[in-house]
Coordinates of C-alpha atoms in Angstrom, one line a residue:
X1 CA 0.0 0.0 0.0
X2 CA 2.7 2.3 0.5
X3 CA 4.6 1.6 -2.2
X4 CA 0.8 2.3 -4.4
X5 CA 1.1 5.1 -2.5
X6 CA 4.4 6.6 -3.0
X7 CA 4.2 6.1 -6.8
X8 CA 0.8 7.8 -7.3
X9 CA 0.7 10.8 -9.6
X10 CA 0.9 14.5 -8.2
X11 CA -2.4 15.8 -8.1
X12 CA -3.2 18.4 -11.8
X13 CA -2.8 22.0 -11.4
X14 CA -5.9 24.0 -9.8
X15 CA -7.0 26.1 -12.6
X16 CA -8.4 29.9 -12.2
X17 CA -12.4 30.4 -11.7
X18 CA -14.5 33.2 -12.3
X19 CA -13.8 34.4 -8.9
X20 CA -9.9 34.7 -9.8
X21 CA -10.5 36.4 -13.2
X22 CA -12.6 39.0 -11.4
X23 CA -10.1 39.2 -9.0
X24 CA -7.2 40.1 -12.1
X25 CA -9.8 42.8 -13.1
X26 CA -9.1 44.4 -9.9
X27 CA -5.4 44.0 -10.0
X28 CA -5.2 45.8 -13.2
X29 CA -6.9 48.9 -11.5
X30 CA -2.6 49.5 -10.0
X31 CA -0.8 48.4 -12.8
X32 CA -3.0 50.8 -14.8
X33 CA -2.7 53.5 -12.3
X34 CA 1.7 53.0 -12.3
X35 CA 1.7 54.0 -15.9
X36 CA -1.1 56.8 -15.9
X37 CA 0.5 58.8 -13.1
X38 CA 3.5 59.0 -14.6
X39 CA 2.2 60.6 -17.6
X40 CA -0.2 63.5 -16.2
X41 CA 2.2 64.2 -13.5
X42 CA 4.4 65.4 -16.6
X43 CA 1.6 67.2 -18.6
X44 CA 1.0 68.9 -15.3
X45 CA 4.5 70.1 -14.7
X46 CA 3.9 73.7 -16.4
X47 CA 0.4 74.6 -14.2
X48 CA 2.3 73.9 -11.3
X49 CA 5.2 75.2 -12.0
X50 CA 3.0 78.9 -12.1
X51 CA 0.9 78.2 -9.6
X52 CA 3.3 77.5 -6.8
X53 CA 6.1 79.5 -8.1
X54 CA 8.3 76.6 -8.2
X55 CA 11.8 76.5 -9.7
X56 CA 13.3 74.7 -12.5
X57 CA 15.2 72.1 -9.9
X58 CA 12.0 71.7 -7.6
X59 CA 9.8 70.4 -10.5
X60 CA 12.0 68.0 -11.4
X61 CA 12.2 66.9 -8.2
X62 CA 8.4 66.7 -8.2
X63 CA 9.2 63.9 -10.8
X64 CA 12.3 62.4 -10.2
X65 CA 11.7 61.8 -6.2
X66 CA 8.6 59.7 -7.2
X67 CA 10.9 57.5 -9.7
X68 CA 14.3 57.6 -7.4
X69 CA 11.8 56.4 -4.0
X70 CA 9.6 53.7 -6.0
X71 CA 12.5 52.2 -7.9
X72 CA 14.3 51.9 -4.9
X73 CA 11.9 50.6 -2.6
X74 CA 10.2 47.4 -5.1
X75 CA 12.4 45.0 -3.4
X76 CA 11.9 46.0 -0.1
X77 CA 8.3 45.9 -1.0
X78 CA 8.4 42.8 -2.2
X79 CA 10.0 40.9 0.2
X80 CA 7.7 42.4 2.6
X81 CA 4.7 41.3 1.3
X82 CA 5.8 37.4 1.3
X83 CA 6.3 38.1 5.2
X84 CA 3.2 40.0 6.0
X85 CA 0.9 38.6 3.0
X86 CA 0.6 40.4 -0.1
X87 CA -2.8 41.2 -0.2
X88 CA -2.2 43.2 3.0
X89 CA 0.5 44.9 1.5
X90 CA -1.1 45.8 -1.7
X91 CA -4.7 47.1 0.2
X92 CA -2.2 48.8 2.8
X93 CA 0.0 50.7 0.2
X94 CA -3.2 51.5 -1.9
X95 CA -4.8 53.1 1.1
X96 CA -1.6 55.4 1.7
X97 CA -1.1 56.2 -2.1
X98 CA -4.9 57.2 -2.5
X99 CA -3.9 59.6 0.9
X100 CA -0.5 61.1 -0.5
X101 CA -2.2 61.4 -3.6
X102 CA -4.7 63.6 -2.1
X103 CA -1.8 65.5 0.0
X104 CA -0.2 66.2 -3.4
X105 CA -3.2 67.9 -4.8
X106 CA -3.5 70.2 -2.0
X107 CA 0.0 71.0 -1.4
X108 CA 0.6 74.5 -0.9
X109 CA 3.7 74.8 -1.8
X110 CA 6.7 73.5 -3.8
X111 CA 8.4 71.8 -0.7
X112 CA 5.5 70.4 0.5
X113 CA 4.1 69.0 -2.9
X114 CA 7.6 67.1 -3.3
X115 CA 7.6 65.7 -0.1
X116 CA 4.0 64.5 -0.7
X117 CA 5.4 62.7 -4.0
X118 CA 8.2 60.9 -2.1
X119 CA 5.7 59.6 0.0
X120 CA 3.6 58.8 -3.1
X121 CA 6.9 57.1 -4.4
X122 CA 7.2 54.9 -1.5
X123 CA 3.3 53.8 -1.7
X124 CA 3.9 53.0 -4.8
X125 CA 6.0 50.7 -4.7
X126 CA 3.6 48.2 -3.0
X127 CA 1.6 48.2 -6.2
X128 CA 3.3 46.2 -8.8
X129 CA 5.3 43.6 -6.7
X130 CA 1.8 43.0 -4.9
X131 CA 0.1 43.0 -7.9
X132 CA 1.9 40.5 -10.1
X133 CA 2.9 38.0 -7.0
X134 CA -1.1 37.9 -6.3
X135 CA -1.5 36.8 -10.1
X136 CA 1.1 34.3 -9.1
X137 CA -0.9 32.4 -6.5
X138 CA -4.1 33.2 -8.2
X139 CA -3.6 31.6 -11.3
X140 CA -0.8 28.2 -10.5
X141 CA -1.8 26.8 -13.6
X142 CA 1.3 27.9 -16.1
X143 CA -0.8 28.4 -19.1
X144 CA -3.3 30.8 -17.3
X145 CA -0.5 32.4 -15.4
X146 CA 0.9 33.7 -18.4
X147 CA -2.5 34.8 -19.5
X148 CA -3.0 37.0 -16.9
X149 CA 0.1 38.4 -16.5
X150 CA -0.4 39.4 -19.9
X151 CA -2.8 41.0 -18.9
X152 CA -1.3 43.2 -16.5
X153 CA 1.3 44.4 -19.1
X154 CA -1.4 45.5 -21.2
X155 CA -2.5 47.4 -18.7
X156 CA 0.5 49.3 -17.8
X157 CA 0.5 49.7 -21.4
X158 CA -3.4 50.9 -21.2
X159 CA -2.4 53.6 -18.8
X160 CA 0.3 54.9 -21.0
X161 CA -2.0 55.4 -23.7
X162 CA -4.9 57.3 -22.4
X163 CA -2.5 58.9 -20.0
X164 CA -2.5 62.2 -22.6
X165 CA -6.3 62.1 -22.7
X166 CA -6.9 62.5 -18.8
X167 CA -4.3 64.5 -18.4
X168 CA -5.5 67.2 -20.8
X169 CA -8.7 66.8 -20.1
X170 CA -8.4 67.6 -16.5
X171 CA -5.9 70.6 -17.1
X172 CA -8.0 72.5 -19.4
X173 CA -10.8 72.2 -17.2
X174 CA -9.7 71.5 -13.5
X175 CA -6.6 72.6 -11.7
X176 CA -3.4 70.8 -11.7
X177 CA -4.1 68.9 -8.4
X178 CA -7.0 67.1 -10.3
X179 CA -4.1 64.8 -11.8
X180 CA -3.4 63.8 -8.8
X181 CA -7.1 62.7 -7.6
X182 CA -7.2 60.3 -10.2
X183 CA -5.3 58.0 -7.8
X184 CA -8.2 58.1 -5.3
X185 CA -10.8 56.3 -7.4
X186 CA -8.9 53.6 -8.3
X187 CA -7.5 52.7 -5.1
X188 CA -10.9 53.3 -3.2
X189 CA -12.7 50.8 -5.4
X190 CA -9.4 48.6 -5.1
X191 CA -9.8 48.8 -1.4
X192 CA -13.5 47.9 -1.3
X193 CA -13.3 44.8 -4.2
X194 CA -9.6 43.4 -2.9
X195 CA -10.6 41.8 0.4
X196 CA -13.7 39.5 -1.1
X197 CA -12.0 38.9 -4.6
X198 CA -8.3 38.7 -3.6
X199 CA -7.0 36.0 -1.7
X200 CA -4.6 36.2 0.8
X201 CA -0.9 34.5 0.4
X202 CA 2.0 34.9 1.9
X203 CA 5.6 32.8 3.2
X204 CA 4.7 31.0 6.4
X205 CA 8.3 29.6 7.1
X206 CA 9.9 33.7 6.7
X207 CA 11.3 34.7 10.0
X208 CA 12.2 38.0 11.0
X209 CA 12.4 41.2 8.8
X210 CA 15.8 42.3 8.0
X211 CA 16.1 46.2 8.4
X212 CA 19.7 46.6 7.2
X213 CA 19.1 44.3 3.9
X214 CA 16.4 46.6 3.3
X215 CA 18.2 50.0 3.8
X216 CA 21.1 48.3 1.9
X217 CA 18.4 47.0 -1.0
X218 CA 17.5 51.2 -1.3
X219 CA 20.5 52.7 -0.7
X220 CA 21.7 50.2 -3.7
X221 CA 19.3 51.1 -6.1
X222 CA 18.8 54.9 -5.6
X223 CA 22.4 56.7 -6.1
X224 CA 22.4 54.4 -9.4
X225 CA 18.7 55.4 -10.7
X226 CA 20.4 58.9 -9.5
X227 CA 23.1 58.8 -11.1
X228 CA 22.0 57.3 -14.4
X229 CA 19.1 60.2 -14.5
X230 CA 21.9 62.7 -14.5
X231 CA 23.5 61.5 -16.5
X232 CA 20.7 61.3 -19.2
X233 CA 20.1 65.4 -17.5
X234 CA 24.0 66.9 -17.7
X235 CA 26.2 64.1 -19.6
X236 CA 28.8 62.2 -17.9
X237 CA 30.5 64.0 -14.8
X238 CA 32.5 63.0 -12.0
X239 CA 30.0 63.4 -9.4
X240 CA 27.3 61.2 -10.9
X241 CA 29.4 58.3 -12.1
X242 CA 30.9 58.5 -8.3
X243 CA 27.1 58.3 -7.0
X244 CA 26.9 55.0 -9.1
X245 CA 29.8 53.8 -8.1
X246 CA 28.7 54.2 -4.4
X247 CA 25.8 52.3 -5.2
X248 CA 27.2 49.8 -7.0
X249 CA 29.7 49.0 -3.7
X250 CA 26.8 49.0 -1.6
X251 CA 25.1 46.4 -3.8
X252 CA 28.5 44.3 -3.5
X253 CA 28.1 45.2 0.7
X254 CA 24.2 43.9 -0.1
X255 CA 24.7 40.7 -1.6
X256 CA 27.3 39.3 0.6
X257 CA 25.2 39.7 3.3
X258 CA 22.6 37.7 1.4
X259 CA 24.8 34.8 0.9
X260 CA 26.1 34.7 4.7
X261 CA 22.1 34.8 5.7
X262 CA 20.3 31.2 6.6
X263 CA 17.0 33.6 5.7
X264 CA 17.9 35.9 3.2
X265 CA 16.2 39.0 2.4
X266 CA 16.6 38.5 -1.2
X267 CA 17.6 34.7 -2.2
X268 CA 20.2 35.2 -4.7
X269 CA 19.6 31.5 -5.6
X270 CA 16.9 32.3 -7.9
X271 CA 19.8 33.9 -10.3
X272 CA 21.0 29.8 -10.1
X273 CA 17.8 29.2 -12.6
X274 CA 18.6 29.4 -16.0
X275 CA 15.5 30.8 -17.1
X276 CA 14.6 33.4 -14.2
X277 CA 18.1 35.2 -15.2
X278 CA 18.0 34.8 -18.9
X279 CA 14.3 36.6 -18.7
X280 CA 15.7 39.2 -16.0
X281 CA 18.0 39.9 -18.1
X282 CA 16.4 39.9 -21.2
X283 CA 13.7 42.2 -19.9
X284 CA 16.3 44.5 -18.4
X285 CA 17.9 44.8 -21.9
X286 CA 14.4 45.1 -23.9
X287 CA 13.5 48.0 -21.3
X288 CA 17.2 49.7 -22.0
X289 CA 16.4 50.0 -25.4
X290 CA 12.6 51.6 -25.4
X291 CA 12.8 53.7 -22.6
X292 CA 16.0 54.9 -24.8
X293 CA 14.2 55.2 -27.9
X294 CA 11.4 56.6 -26.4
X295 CA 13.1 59.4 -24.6
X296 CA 14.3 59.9 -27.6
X297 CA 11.1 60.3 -29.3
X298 CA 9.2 62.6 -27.1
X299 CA 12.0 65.0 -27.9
X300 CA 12.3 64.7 -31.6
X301 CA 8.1 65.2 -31.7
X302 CA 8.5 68.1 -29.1
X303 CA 11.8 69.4 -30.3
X304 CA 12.0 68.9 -34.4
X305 CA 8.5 69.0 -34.7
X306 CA 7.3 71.5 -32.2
X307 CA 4.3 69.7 -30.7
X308 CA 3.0 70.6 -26.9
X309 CA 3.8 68.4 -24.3
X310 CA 0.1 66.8 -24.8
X311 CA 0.2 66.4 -28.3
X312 CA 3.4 64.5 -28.3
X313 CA 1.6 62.6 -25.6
X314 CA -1.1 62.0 -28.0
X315 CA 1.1 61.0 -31.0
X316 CA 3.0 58.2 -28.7
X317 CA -0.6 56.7 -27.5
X318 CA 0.1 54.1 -31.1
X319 CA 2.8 53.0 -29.5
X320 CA 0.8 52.2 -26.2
X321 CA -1.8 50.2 -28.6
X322 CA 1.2 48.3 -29.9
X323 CA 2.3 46.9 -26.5
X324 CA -1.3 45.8 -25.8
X325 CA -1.2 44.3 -29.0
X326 CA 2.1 42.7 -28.6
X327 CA 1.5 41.2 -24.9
X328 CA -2.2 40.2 -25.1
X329 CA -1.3 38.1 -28.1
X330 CA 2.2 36.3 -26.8
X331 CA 0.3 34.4 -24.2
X332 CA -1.6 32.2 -26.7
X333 CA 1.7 32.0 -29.0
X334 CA 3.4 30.6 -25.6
X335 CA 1.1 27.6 -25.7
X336 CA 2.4 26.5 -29.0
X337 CA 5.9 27.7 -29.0
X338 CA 8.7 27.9 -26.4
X339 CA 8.4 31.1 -24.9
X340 CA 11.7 32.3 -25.4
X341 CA 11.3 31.6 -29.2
X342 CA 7.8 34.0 -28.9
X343 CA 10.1 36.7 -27.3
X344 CA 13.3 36.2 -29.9
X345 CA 10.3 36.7 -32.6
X346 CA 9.2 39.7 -31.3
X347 CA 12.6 41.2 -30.8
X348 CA 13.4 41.1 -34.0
X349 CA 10.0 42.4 -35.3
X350 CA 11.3 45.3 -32.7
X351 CA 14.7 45.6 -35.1
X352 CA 13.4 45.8 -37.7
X353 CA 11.0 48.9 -36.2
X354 CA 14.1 50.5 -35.2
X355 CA 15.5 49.9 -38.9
X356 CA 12.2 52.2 -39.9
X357 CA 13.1 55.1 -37.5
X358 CA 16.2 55.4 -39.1
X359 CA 14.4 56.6 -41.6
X360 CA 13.1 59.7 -40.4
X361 CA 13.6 63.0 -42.1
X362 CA 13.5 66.0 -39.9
X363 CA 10.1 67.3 -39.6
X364 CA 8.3 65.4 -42.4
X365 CA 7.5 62.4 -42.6
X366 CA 5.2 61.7 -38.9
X367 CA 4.1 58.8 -39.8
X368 CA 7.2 56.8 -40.3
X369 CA 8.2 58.2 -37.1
X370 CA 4.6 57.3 -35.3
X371 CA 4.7 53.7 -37.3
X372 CA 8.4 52.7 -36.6
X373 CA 7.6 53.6 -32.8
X374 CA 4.2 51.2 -33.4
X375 CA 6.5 48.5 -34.4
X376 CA 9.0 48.5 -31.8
X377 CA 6.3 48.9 -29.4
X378 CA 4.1 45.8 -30.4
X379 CA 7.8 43.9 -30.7
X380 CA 8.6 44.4 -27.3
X381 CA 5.2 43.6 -25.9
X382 CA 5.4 39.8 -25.8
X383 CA 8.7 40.7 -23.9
X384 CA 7.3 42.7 -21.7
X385 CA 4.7 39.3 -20.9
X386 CA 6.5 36.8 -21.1
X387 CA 10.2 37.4 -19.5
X388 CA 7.9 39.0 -16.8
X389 CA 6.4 35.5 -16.4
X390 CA 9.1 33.7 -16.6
X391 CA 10.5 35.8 -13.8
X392 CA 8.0 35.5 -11.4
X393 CA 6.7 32.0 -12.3
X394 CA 10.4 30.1 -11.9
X395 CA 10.7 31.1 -8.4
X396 CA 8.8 29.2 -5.6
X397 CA 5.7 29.7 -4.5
X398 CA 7.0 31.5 -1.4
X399 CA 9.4 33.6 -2.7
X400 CA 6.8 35.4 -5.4
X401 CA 6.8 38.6 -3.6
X402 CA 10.7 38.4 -4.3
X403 CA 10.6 37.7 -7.8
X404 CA 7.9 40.2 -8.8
X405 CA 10.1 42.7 -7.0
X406 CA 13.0 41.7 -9.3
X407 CA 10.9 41.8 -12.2
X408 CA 9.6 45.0 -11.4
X409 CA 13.1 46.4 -10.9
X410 CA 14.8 45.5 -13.4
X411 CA 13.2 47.5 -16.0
X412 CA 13.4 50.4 -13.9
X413 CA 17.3 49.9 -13.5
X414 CA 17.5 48.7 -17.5
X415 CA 15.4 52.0 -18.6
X416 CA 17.0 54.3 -16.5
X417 CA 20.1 53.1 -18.2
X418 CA 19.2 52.9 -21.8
X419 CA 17.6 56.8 -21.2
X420 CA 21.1 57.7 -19.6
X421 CA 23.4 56.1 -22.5
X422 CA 21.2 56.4 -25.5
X423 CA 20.7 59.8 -24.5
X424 CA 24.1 60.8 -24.0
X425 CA 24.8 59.5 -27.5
X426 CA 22.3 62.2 -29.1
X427 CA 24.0 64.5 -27.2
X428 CA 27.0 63.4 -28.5
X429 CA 26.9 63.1 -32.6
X430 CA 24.3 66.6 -32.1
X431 CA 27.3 68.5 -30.2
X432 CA 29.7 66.5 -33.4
X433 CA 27.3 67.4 -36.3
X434 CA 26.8 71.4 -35.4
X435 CA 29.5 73.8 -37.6
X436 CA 31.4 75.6 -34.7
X437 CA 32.0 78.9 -36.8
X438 CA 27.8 79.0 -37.1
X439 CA 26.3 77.9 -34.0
X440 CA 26.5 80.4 -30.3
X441 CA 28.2 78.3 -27.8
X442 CA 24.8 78.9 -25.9
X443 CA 23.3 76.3 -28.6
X444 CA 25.5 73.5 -28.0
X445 CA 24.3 72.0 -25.7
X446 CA 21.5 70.4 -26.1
X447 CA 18.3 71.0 -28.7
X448 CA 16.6 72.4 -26.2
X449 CA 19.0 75.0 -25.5
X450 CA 19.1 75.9 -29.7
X451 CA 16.0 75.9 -29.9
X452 CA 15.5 78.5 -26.6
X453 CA 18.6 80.8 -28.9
X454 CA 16.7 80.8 -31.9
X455 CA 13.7 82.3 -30.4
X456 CA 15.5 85.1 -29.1
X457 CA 17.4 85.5 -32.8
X458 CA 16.1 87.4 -35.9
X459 CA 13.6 85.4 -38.0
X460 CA 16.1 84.5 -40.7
X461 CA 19.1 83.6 -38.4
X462 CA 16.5 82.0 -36.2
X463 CA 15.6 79.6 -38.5
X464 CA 19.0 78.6 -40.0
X465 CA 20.0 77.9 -36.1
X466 CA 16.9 75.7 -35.9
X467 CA 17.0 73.5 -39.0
X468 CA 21.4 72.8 -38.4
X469 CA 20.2 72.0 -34.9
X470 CA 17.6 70.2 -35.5
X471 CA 19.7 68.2 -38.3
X472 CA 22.5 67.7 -36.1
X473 CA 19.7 66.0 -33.1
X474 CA 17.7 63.7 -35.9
X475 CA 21.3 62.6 -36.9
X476 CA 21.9 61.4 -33.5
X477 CA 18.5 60.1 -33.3
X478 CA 19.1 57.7 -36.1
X479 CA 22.6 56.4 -34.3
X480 CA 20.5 55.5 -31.6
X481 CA 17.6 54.0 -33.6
X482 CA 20.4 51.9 -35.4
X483 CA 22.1 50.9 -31.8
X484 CA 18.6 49.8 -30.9
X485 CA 18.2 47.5 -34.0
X486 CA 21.7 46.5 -33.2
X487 CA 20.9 45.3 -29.6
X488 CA 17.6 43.6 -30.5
X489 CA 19.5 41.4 -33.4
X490 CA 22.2 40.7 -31.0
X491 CA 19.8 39.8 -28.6
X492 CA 17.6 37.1 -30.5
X493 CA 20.5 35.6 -31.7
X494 CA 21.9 35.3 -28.0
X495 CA 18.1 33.7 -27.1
X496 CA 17.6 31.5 -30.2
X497 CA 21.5 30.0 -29.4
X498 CA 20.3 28.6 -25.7
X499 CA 20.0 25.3 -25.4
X500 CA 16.3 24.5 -25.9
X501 CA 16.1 22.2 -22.6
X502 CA 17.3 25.2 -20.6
X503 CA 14.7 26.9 -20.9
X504 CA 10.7 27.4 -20.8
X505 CA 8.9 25.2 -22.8
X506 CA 5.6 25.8 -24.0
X507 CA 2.8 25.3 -22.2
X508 CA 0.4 22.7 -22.4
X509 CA -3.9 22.1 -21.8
X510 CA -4.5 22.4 -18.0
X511 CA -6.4 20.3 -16.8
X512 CA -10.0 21.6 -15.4
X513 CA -9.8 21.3 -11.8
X514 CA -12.3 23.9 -10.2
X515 CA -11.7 25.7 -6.7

């Protein structure tokens, strides 16, 4: 009888009801929300900047505290909610993001309305570490899993796009804090459907919290998000690549702590699976290139072609459609194809939308600009989906909240990157291309700064400044469209080269086992 016993089959995968596909409704109210704030909090950068007198350095610090304080706080997040339970940690950040958010709209000042965003930064974080390891446990079966984590991409992705829309529909009829309510909605109807639809999971066998990994895990991550965003602001300087150095020896300080720990904070065993690292890195590369590209782009439709902030919005809403596109449809690919060979696909259909935006020329031609951008876009998007659940499904069940923190931040670290380099690269063949003898010093710098010195020029010496300027920038615009199609051939060649045992494989017909 035992030995009957012993050799019986493990018991089929518990597959996703109604309940649980509800319950993914409700986690795409955050991951929609992640990508949406992002975007009106920049179209609402001017209002503010008038109405609370603030300077040039304090509204960037209205931006760049949120990023800097949610980038570096995803892992600490993360691990937190395998101790404490993720749903708690997702209704209990949601909660305090939906109050900053308020605080933010009534700030009354400059100071005040950056402090209120660091706070907003650090609430944040809960969101999408919660978010996708709740997915995780909802959904065990591997084919649904990916399903809905497609699902979540898209609507990151969904935020991005209509982003532009809310934005400038608040502003031209509300005041600037009315971008910031938009939080509350979401995370009150989040904090009345979460407790009956979402499940609670979390790592019984964790011990204690560890306080110093976690300082260590953010003072890690934020002098190198720092440093890469100057970078990408002022060009390479001594102070900025000495604040990533800094991080970078605190992340060596980090992980040997991790190995010496019986319980670590973050289980750097999970890099020992073949496919968790291949996807982490693989989605840390992906993001390099279109935050890059796309950083990139909002200047060239703000810069060469003189759009408003909210139109350029509105002309990089395709691209948005595109990753929908791209991630909603790689889930059903998986299930016939290994899901590495889905993402190597789409990567290249992402080179060969970098090849088109090569092709830009200076301020005609929008649509091979707009369509080139689609292209990349719906190339990535089964990237996006599927390295994301490779991530977060190779690790173990406990250790979920872990993974989706990884998965969350390496994009941020791989974007902040690509904007830094790929951005300093413009700068660079712009600054090359412009004729010393017939550009002011005061127009070397960047576009912006030409195009700030034309305005104050004559109109006929005004608008030779502006077209060599703006020649000089799309030349450097198609070095970096080229690097990206570089990166993305290298890349699926690097993926389609693995050995096919090493890793995921597609996934096969669950069977029907009901909760």
């Amino acid at each position: 009888m035992s030995s009957s016993s012993s050799s019986s089959p493990s018991p089929p995968p518990v597959v996703a009801g109604r309940r649980e596909w509800i319950g993914l409704a409700v986690l795409c109210l955050p991951a929609l929300l992640a990508s949406l704030e992002l975007t009106v909090t920049n179209l609402a950068l001017p209002a503010i900047g008038e109405d609370l007198a603030a300077s040039g350095t304090q509204l960037l610090w209205i931006v760049d505290v949120y990023a800097f304080l949610l980038a570096g706080s995803l892992i600490t997040m993360g691990v937190l909610g395998d101790r404490i339970g993720r749903r708690r940690l997702l209704l209990i950040g949601a909660a305090a993001y939906g109050v900053f958010s308020a605080l933010a709209a009534f700030a009354p000042d400059a100071g005040s309305l950056i402090v209120a965003r660091a706070l907003m930064g650090v609430a944040g974080a809960t969101l999408m570490p919660s978010t996708l390891s709740l997915a995780t446990s909802m959904f065990p079966d591997p084919r649904q899993r990916t399903r809905a984590i497609g699902v979540i991409v898209a609507g990151v992705s969904a935020g991005t796009a209509i982003g532009p829309l809310v934005g400038g529909w608040l502003l031209e009829r509300l005041w600037w804090g009315s971008v910031f309510l938009t939080a509350v909605p979401f995370m009150a109807l989040l904090l009345i459907a979460g407790p009956p639809l979402l499940p609670e999971h979390r790592d019984t066998t964790a011990r204690r919290f560890d306080p110093v990994s976690a300082v260590l895990s953010l003072a890690t991550v934020l002098p190198v998000v720092h440093g890469l965003k100057q970078i990408a602001a002022d060009g390479p300087a001594a102070t900025s690549v000495a604040t990533i150095a800094a991080g970078l020896a605190l992340g060596v300080v980090f992980a040997r702590r991790q190995r010496a720990s019986a319980d670590p904070f973050v289980d750097l065993r999970l890099f020992a699976d073949r496919t968790l690292s291949t996807a982490t890195g693989t989605l840390a590369l992906g993001i390099f290139v279109l935050w890059g590209s796309n950083y990139a782009i909002a200047q060239y439709l703000q810069l060469v072609h003189g759009m408003s902030p909210l139109e350029a919005g509105l002309w990089t809403a395709p691209s948005a459609v595109g990753v929908i596109a791209g991630s909603t449809l790689a889930p059903g690919l998986a299930r016939r194809f290994r899901p590495f060979t889905v993402i190597a696909a789409g990567l290249a259909v992402s080179a060969a939308g970098y090849l088109v935006l090569t092709r830009t020329q200076g301020t005609d031609g929008i649509a091979v600009l707009v369509s080139g951008a689609v292209v990349v876009s719906a190339g990535l998007g089964p990237m996006m989906a599927l390295a994301t659940d490779l991530v977060v499904g190779s690790a173990p069940p406990h250790r979920a909240g872990a993974a989706a923190a990884i998965s969350s931040t390496a994009p941020q670290l791989g974007g902040a990157l690509g904007i830094a380099l790929l951005g300093s690269v413009i700068t660079a063949v712009y600054r090359a291309g412009l004729p010393p003898e017939a550009v002011p010093e005061a127009a070397r710098d960047t576009l912006g700064s030409a195009v700030a010195v034309a305005a104050g020029l004559p109109p006929g010496p005004g608008a030779v400044l502006l077209g060599t300027a703006r020649a000089a920038f799309v030349d450097g615009f198609h070095v970096t469209a080229a690097i990206g199609a570089a990166l993305m051939a290298g890349l699926v060649l690097l993926i389609v080269t693995l050995p096919a045992g090493d890793v995921g494989r597609p996934e096969g017909r669950p069977t029907r086992v009901r909760r």
